[in-house]
Amino acid sequence: MSSAKKKSDGRANQYAYPGLDRVIHERARLSVLTSLARYPKGLRFGDLKSLCGLTDGNLSRHLQVLQEASLVEVEKGFEHNRPQTTCRLTGEGHKRYVEYLAVLEQVVRDAAAAVRDGSGAVRGAKS
Amino acid sequence: MSSAKKKSDGRANQYAYPGLDRVIHERARLSVLTSLARYPKGLRFGDLKSLCGLTDGNLSRHLQVLQEASLVEVEKGFEHNRPQTTCRLTGEGHKRYVEYLAVLEQVVRDAAAAVRDGSGAVRGAKS
């Protein structure tokens, strides 16, 4: 059995991470969802934009994707006679964000182990 | 000062994560780079495909992006008279993967704190 064959034996999909939901994983949407998880009563559009460092256009576009996936709800209303948009996580959004977080924690553990064991493999080969 | 104003004061870009390099963050490429970090002497195309759970076409496409970003090198050679493609991290790729990992660890800490503090805020509001 070749060494390459051994490497993949029993390790198929070891680093595949199907639970790394693409709707949540995208960088800007991860920022939006983390902000909304922190403020579950909701955030105004401007505050969310600031926390995430996004432009109006970018935030609107990503909120649309998150609404279509039922992860976020957007409420348009008035405050002091001025239009106000409030965004918050749905129950489904909270649940899926927590599930995603568990997968992301596994990725970080695997990545740290890969760097550590990989460096060890190189040192081992040189000694 | 409104409560929303207070929320964003001094917290601009708190969840922006500019270090979450999009070339690395994409799910399939994160799988590829984690596999190659684990096996720094290189992996055959077929082993890499298996570890990442990708199709030939998908893996080829993502390897191209990673090569163009100088994160991965691909060597075409022969083994036992059969064509063999070997992929490995470049020095630059290893460095940027480790930097990305530090940012990802911060994301996980922030996300866990957001879920914890956010749940606390809701409990606090209800009590």
mmCIF file of C-alpha atoms in Angstrom:
data_model
loop_
_atom_site.group_PDB
_atom_site.id
_atom_site.type_symbol
_atom_site.label_atom_id
_atom_site.label_comp_id
_atom_site.label_asym_id
_atom_site.label_seq_id
_atom_site.Cartn_x
_atom_site.Cartn_y
_atom_site.Cartn_z
ATOM 1 C CA MET A 1 0.000 0.000 0.000
ATOM 2 C CA SER A 2 1.421 3.354 -0.992
ATOM 3 C CA SER A 3 1.950 6.139 1.512
ATOM 4 C CA ALA A 4 -0.551 8.334 -0.318
ATOM 5 C CA LYS A 5 -3.113 5.539 -0.153
ATOM 6 C CA LYS A 6 -2.571 5.282 3.587
ATOM 7 C CA LYS A 7 -3.059 9.040 3.985
ATOM 8 C CA SER A 8 -6.595 8.963 2.658
ATOM 9 C CA ASP A 9 -7.629 5.644 4.214
ATOM 10 C CA GLY A 10 -10.446 6.216 6.664
ATOM 11 C CA ARG A 11 -9.971 9.965 6.279
ATOM 12 C CA ALA A 12 -12.245 10.609 3.335
ATOM 13 C CA ASN A 13 -13.974 13.961 3.830
ATOM 14 C CA GLN A 14 -11.923 14.610 6.983
ATOM 15 C CA TYR A 15 -11.694 18.291 6.072
ATOM 16 C CA ALA A 16 -14.886 18.593 4.012
ATOM 17 C CA TYR A 17 -17.076 20.511 6.550
ATOM 18 C CA PRO A 18 -20.496 20.207 4.916
ATOM 19 C CA GLY A 19 -21.893 21.976 8.011
ATOM 20 C CA LEU A 20 -20.032 25.161 7.084
ATOM 21 C CA ASP A 21 -23.236 26.711 5.725
ATOM 22 C CA ARG A 22 -22.280 28.983 2.801
ATOM 23 C CA VAL A 23 -25.085 31.442 3.545
ATOM 24 C CA ILE A 24 -23.591 32.056 7.007
ATOM 25 C CA HIS A 25 -19.886 31.512 6.207
ATOM 26 C CA GLU A 26 -19.510 34.420 3.772
ATOM 27 C CA ARG A 27 -17.453 37.090 5.553
ATOM 28 C CA ALA A 28 -19.900 40.015 5.517
ATOM 29 C CA ARG A 29 -22.868 37.820 6.473
ATOM 30 C CA LEU A 30 -20.845 36.274 9.306
ATOM 31 C CA SER A 31 -20.265 39.840 10.573
ATOM 32 C CA VAL A 32 -23.972 40.664 10.313
ATOM 33 C CA LEU A 33 -25.083 37.500 12.106
ATOM 34 C CA THR A 34 -22.486 37.879 14.873
ATOM 35 C CA SER A 35 -23.686 41.461 15.473
ATOM 36 C CA LEU A 36 -27.328 40.369 15.580
ATOM 37 C CA ALA A 37 -26.535 37.429 17.890
ATOM 38 C CA ARG A 38 -24.958 39.951 20.270
ATOM 39 C CA TYR A 39 -28.020 42.242 20.138
ATOM 40 C CA PRO A 40 -30.984 39.849 19.917
ATOM 41 C CA LYS A 41 -33.547 42.628 20.463
ATOM 42 C CA GLY A 42 -32.423 44.017 17.127
ATOM 43 C CA LEU A 43 -30.119 46.640 15.657
ATOM 44 C CA ARG A 44 -30.828 49.693 13.564
ATOM 45 C CA PHE A 45 -29.518 49.543 10.023
ATOM 46 C CA GLY A 46 -26.924 52.262 10.749
ATOM 47 C CA ASP A 47 -25.607 50.564 13.874
ATOM 48 C CA LEU A 48 -25.352 47.221 12.091
ATOM 49 C CA LYS A 49 -23.526 48.885 9.200
ATOM 50 C CA SER A 50 -21.042 50.419 11.612
ATOM 51 C CA LEU A 51 -20.399 47.213 13.598
ATOM 52 C CA CYS A 52 -19.777 45.310 10.351
ATOM 53 C CA GLY A 53 -17.833 48.016 8.505
ATOM 54 C CA LEU A 54 -20.096 47.648 5.460
ATOM 55 C CA THR A 55 -21.465 50.162 2.967
ATOM 56 C CA ASP A 56 -25.239 50.752 2.677
ATOM 57 C CA GLY A 57 -25.345 48.822 -0.577
ATOM 58 C CA ASN A 58 -23.365 45.851 0.683
ATOM 59 C CA LEU A 59 -25.356 45.566 3.897
ATOM 60 C CA SER A 60 -28.665 45.761 1.981
ATOM 61 C CA ARG A 61 -27.547 43.064 -0.413
ATOM 62 C CA HIS A 62 -26.461 40.678 2.348
ATOM 63 C CA LEU A 63 -29.582 41.364 4.434
ATOM 64 C CA GLN A 64 -31.632 40.357 1.403
ATOM 65 C CA VAL A 65 -29.804 37.006 1.183
ATOM 66 C CA LEU A 66 -30.255 36.451 4.930
ATOM 67 C CA GLN A 67 -33.967 37.323 4.760
ATOM 68 C CA GLU A 68 -34.501 34.969 1.839
ATOM 69 C CA ALA A 69 -32.878 32.218 3.926
ATOM 70 C CA SER A 70 -35.226 33.129 6.835
ATOM 71 C CA LEU A 71 -32.266 33.837 9.119
ATOM 72 C CA VAL A 72 -32.949 37.540 9.631
ATOM 73 C CA GLU A 73 -36.071 39.701 9.748
ATOM 74 C CA VAL A 74 -36.101 43.351 8.776
ATOM 75 C CA GLU A 75 -38.742 45.717 10.152
ATOM 76 C CA LYS A 76 -39.385 49.118 8.637
ATOM 77 C CA GLY A 77 -40.995 51.626 10.977
ATOM 78 C CA PHE A 78 -40.772 55.158 12.298
ATOM 79 C CA GLU A 79 -38.956 56.653 15.264
ATOM 80 C CA HIS A 80 -39.371 60.366 16.082
ATOM 81 C CA ASN A 81 -41.155 60.661 12.717
ATOM 82 C CA ARG A 82 -38.123 59.393 10.841
ATOM 83 C CA PRO A 83 -38.017 56.088 8.927
ATOM 84 C CA GLN A 84 -36.132 53.469 10.870
ATOM 85 C CA THR A 85 -35.066 49.997 9.755
ATOM 86 C CA THR A 86 -34.504 47.409 12.474
ATOM 87 C CA CYS A 87 -32.836 44.043 11.833
ATOM 88 C CA ARG A 88 -32.899 41.007 14.072
ATOM 89 C CA LEU A 89 -32.152 37.277 14.033
ATOM 90 C CA THR A 90 -35.124 34.955 13.652
ATOM 91 C CA GLY A 91 -35.404 31.898 15.907
ATOM 92 C CA GLU A 92 -34.272 29.799 12.932
ATOM 93 C CA GLY A 93 -31.366 32.215 12.379
ATOM 94 C CA HIS A 94 -30.234 31.889 15.983
ATOM 95 C CA LYS A 95 -30.430 28.101 15.826
ATOM 96 C CA ARG A 96 -28.473 27.863 12.567
ATOM 97 C CA TYR A 97 -25.885 30.390 13.716
ATOM 98 C CA VAL A 98 -25.233 28.322 16.874
ATOM 99 C CA GLU A 99 -24.957 25.146 14.756
ATOM 100 C CA TYR A 100 -22.558 26.886 12.370
ATOM 101 C CA LEU A 101 -20.482 28.075 15.322
ATOM 102 C CA ALA A 102 -20.013 24.471 16.510
ATOM 103 C CA VAL A 103 -18.643 23.531 13.066
ATOM 104 C CA LEU A 104 -16.400 26.609 12.997
ATOM 105 C CA GLU A 105 -14.969 25.619 16.385
ATOM 106 C CA GLN A 106 -14.141 22.199 14.902
ATOM 107 C CA VAL A 107 -12.452 23.871 11.911
ATOM 108 C CA VAL A 108 -10.282 25.945 14.257
ATOM 109 C CA ARG A 109 -9.327 22.850 16.260
ATOM 110 C CA ASP A 110 -8.492 20.903 13.069
ATOM 111 C CA ALA A 111 -6.544 23.824 11.606
ATOM 112 C CA ALA A 112 -4.495 24.330 14.765
ATOM 113 C CA ALA A 113 -3.770 20.572 14.890
ATOM 114 C CA ALA A 114 -2.873 20.539 11.168
ATOM 115 C CA VAL A 115 -0.358 23.356 11.614
ATOM 116 C CA ARG A 116 1.083 21.703 14.740
ATOM 117 C CA ASP A 117 1.231 18.137 13.355
ATOM 118 C CA GLY A 118 2.317 19.345 9.920
ATOM 119 C CA SER A 119 5.255 21.238 11.393
ATOM 120 C CA GLY A 120 6.094 18.140 13.410
ATOM 121 C CA ALA A 121 6.062 16.026 10.237
ATOM 122 C CA VAL A 122 8.544 18.368 8.559
ATOM 123 C CA ARG A 123 10.838 18.412 11.589
ATOM 124 C CA GLY A 124 10.575 14.612 11.773
ATOM 125 C CA ALA A 125 11.543 14.293 8.110
ATOM 126 C CA LYS A 126 14.582 16.524 8.554
ATOM 127 C CA SER A 127 15.980 14.891 11.712
ATOM 128 C CA MET B 1 -27.787 59.921 23.346
ATOM 129 C CA SER B 2 -29.944 57.119 21.996
ATOM 130 C CA SER B 3 -29.366 53.520 22.990
ATOM 131 C CA ALA B 4 -28.571 52.615 19.384
ATOM 132 C CA LYS B 5 -26.006 55.399 19.261
ATOM 133 C CA LYS B 6 -24.368 54.027 22.394
ATOM 134 C CA LYS B 7 -24.267 50.543 20.847
ATOM 135 C CA SER B 8 -22.050 51.618 17.989
ATOM 136 C CA ASP B 9 -19.906 54.106 19.935
ATOM 137 C CA GLY B 10 -16.320 52.902 19.984
ATOM 138 C CA ARG B 11 -17.424 49.658 18.383
ATOM 139 C CA ALA B 12 -17.235 50.631 14.739
ATOM 140 C CA ASN B 13 -15.982 47.661 12.718
ATOM 141 C CA GLN B 14 -16.078 45.470 15.841
ATOM 142 C CA TYR B 15 -17.260 42.518 13.758
ATOM 143 C CA ALA B 16 -15.756 43.544 10.396
ATOM 144 C CA TYR B 17 -12.820 41.044 10.250
ATOM 145 C CA PRO B 18 -10.821 42.448 7.328
ATOM 146 C CA GLY B 19 -8.216 39.744 8.088
ATOM 147 C CA LEU B 20 -10.684 37.038 7.082
ATOM 148 C CA ASP B 21 -8.969 36.660 3.694
ATOM 149 C CA ARG B 22 -11.644 35.738 1.127
ATOM 150 C CA VAL B 23 -9.244 33.579 -0.892
ATOM 151 C CA ILE B 24 -8.700 31.374 2.180
ATOM 152 C CA HIS B 25 -12.134 31.707 3.833
ATOM 153 C CA GLU B 26 -14.141 30.080 1.014
ATOM 154 C CA ARG B 27 -15.247 26.668 2.302
ATOM 155 C CA ALA B 28 -13.608 24.380 -0.283
ATOM 156 C CA ARG B 29 -10.339 26.332 -0.252
ATOM 157 C CA LEU B 30 -10.292 26.255 3.547
ATOM 158 C CA SER B 31 -10.552 22.453 3.277
ATOM 159 C CA VAL B 32 -7.715 22.314 0.740
ATOM 160 C CA LEU B 33 -5.412 24.540 2.771
ATOM 161 C CA THR B 34 -6.118 22.684 6.024
ATOM 162 C CA SER B 35 -5.271 19.378 4.308
ATOM 163 C CA LEU B 36 -2.044 20.801 2.878
ATOM 164 C CA ALA B 37 -1.065 22.346 6.233
ATOM 165 C CA ARG B 38 -1.418 18.875 7.741
ATOM 166 C CA TYR B 39 0.763 17.290 5.022
ATOM 167 C CA PRO B 40 3.417 19.932 4.274
ATOM 168 C CA LYS B 41 5.476 17.570 2.107
ATOM 169 C CA GLY B 42 2.553 17.566 -0.293
ATOM 170 C CA LEU B 43 -0.486 15.526 -1.223
ATOM 171 C CA ARG B 44 -1.428 13.760 -4.424
ATOM 172 C CA PHE B 45 -4.434 15.210 -6.232
ATOM 173 C CA GLY B 46 -6.542 12.115 -5.464
ATOM 174 C CA ASP B 47 -5.729 12.144 -1.754
ATOM 175 C CA LEU B 48 -6.465 15.855 -1.508
ATOM 176 C CA LYS B 49 -9.765 15.339 -3.329
ATOM 177 C CA SER B 50 -10.726 12.614 -0.871
ATOM 178 C CA LEU B 51 -9.770 14.570 2.272
ATOM 179 C CA CYS B 52 -11.794 17.570 1.063
ATOM 180 C CA GLY B 53 -14.761 15.677 -0.370
ATOM 181 C CA LEU B 54 -14.479 17.580 -3.670
ATOM 182 C CA THR B 55 -15.009 16.557 -7.283
ATOM 183 C CA ASP B 56 -12.113 16.657 -9.774
ATOM 184 C CA GLY B 57 -13.524 19.784 -11.391
ATOM 185 C CA ASN B 58 -14.106 21.642 -8.148
ATOM 186 C CA LEU B 59 -10.685 20.808 -6.764
ATOM 187 C CA SER B 60 -8.996 21.887 -10.013
ATOM 188 C CA ARG B 61 -10.859 25.174 -10.022
ATOM 189 C CA HIS B 62 -9.964 25.990 -6.417
ATOM 190 C CA LEU B 63 -6.330 24.915 -6.880
ATOM 191 C CA GLN B 64 -6.132 27.377 -9.757
ATOM 192 C CA VAL B 65 -7.319 30.226 -7.516
ATOM 193 C CA LEU B 66 -4.852 29.199 -4.797
ATOM 194 C CA GLN B 67 -1.983 28.978 -7.303
ATOM 195 C CA GLU B 68 -2.801 32.403 -8.717
ATOM 196 C CA ALA B 69 -2.662 33.774 -5.158
ATOM 197 C CA SER B 70 0.748 32.042 -4.689
ATOM 198 C CA LEU B 71 -0.584 30.044 -1.725
ATOM 199 C CA VAL B 72 -0.214 26.600 -3.293
ATOM 200 C CA GLU B 73 2.162 25.017 -5.807
ATOM 201 C CA VAL B 74 1.203 22.156 -8.066
ATOM 202 C CA GLU B 75 3.822 19.815 -9.499
ATOM 203 C CA LYS B 76 3.092 17.480 -12.380
ATOM 204 C CA GLY B 77 5.387 14.479 -12.602
ATOM 205 C CA PHE B 78 5.472 10.715 -13.008
ATOM 206 C CA GLU B 79 5.384 7.888 -10.502
ATOM 207 C CA HIS B 80 5.717 4.264 -11.700
ATOM 208 C CA ASN B 81 5.342 5.652 -15.252
ATOM 209 C CA ARG B 82 1.962 7.153 -14.433
ATOM 210 C CA PRO B 83 1.238 10.896 -14.391
ATOM 211 C CA GLN B 84 1.043 12.204 -10.836
ATOM 212 C CA THR B 85 -0.005 15.646 -9.613
ATOM 213 C CA THR B 86 1.342 16.753 -6.232
ATOM 214 C CA CYS B 87 0.038 19.816 -4.380
ATOM 215 C CA ARG B 88 1.686 21.610 -1.502
ATOM 216 C CA LEU B 89 1.547 24.866 0.464
ATOM 217 C CA THR B 90 4.105 27.505 -0.455
ATOM 218 C CA GLY B 91 5.979 29.343 2.323
ATOM 219 C CA GLU B 92 3.698 32.311 1.670
ATOM 220 C CA GLY B 93 0.670 30.006 1.808
ATOM 221 C CA HIS B 94 1.707 28.615 5.187
ATOM 222 C CA LYS B 95 2.288 32.113 6.570
ATOM 223 C CA ARG B 96 -1.065 33.432 5.355
ATOM 224 C CA TYR B 97 -2.926 30.337 6.533
ATOM 225 C CA VAL B 98 -1.498 30.770 10.040
ATOM 226 C CA GLU B 99 -2.448 34.480 10.009
ATOM 227 C CA TYR B 100 -5.957 33.608 8.822
ATOM 228 C CA LEU B 101 -6.257 31.018 11.590
ATOM 229 C CA ALA B 102 -5.516 33.679 14.240
ATOM 230 C CA VAL B 103 -8.394 35.795 12.863
ATOM 231 C CA LEU B 104 -10.706 32.769 12.725
ATOM 232 C CA GLU B 105 -9.934 32.032 16.386
ATOM 233 C CA GLN B 106 -10.964 35.613 17.197
ATOM 234 C CA VAL B 107 -14.207 35.155 15.231
ATOM 235 C CA VAL B 108 -15.027 32.025 17.231
ATOM 236 C CA ARG B 109 -14.323 33.816 20.532
ATOM 237 C CA ASP B 110 -16.471 36.804 19.476
ATOM 238 C CA ALA B 111 -19.270 34.556 18.215
ATOM 239 C CA ALA B 112 -19.341 32.490 21.417
ATOM 240 C CA ALA B 113 -19.366 35.709 23.486
ATOM 241 C CA ALA B 114 -22.109 37.195 21.279
ATOM 242 C CA VAL B 115 -24.337 34.156 21.780
ATOM 243 C CA ARG B 116 -23.628 34.124 25.525
ATOM 244 C CA ASP B 117 -24.013 37.878 26.111
ATOM 245 C CA GLY B 118 -26.933 38.119 23.676
ATOM 246 C CA SER B 119 -28.842 35.399 25.539
ATOM 247 C CA GLY B 120 -28.024 37.205 28.782
ATOM 248 C CA ALA B 121 -29.407 40.454 27.346
ATOM 249 C CA VAL B 122 -32.697 38.758 26.457
ATOM 250 C CA ARG B 123 -32.952 37.113 29.876
ATOM 251 C CA GLY B 124 -32.132 40.475 31.471
ATOM 252 C CA ALA B 125 -34.846 42.192 29.438
ATOM 253 C CA LYS B 126 -37.444 39.621 30.465
ATOM 254 C CA SER B 127 -36.676 39.589 34.191
#
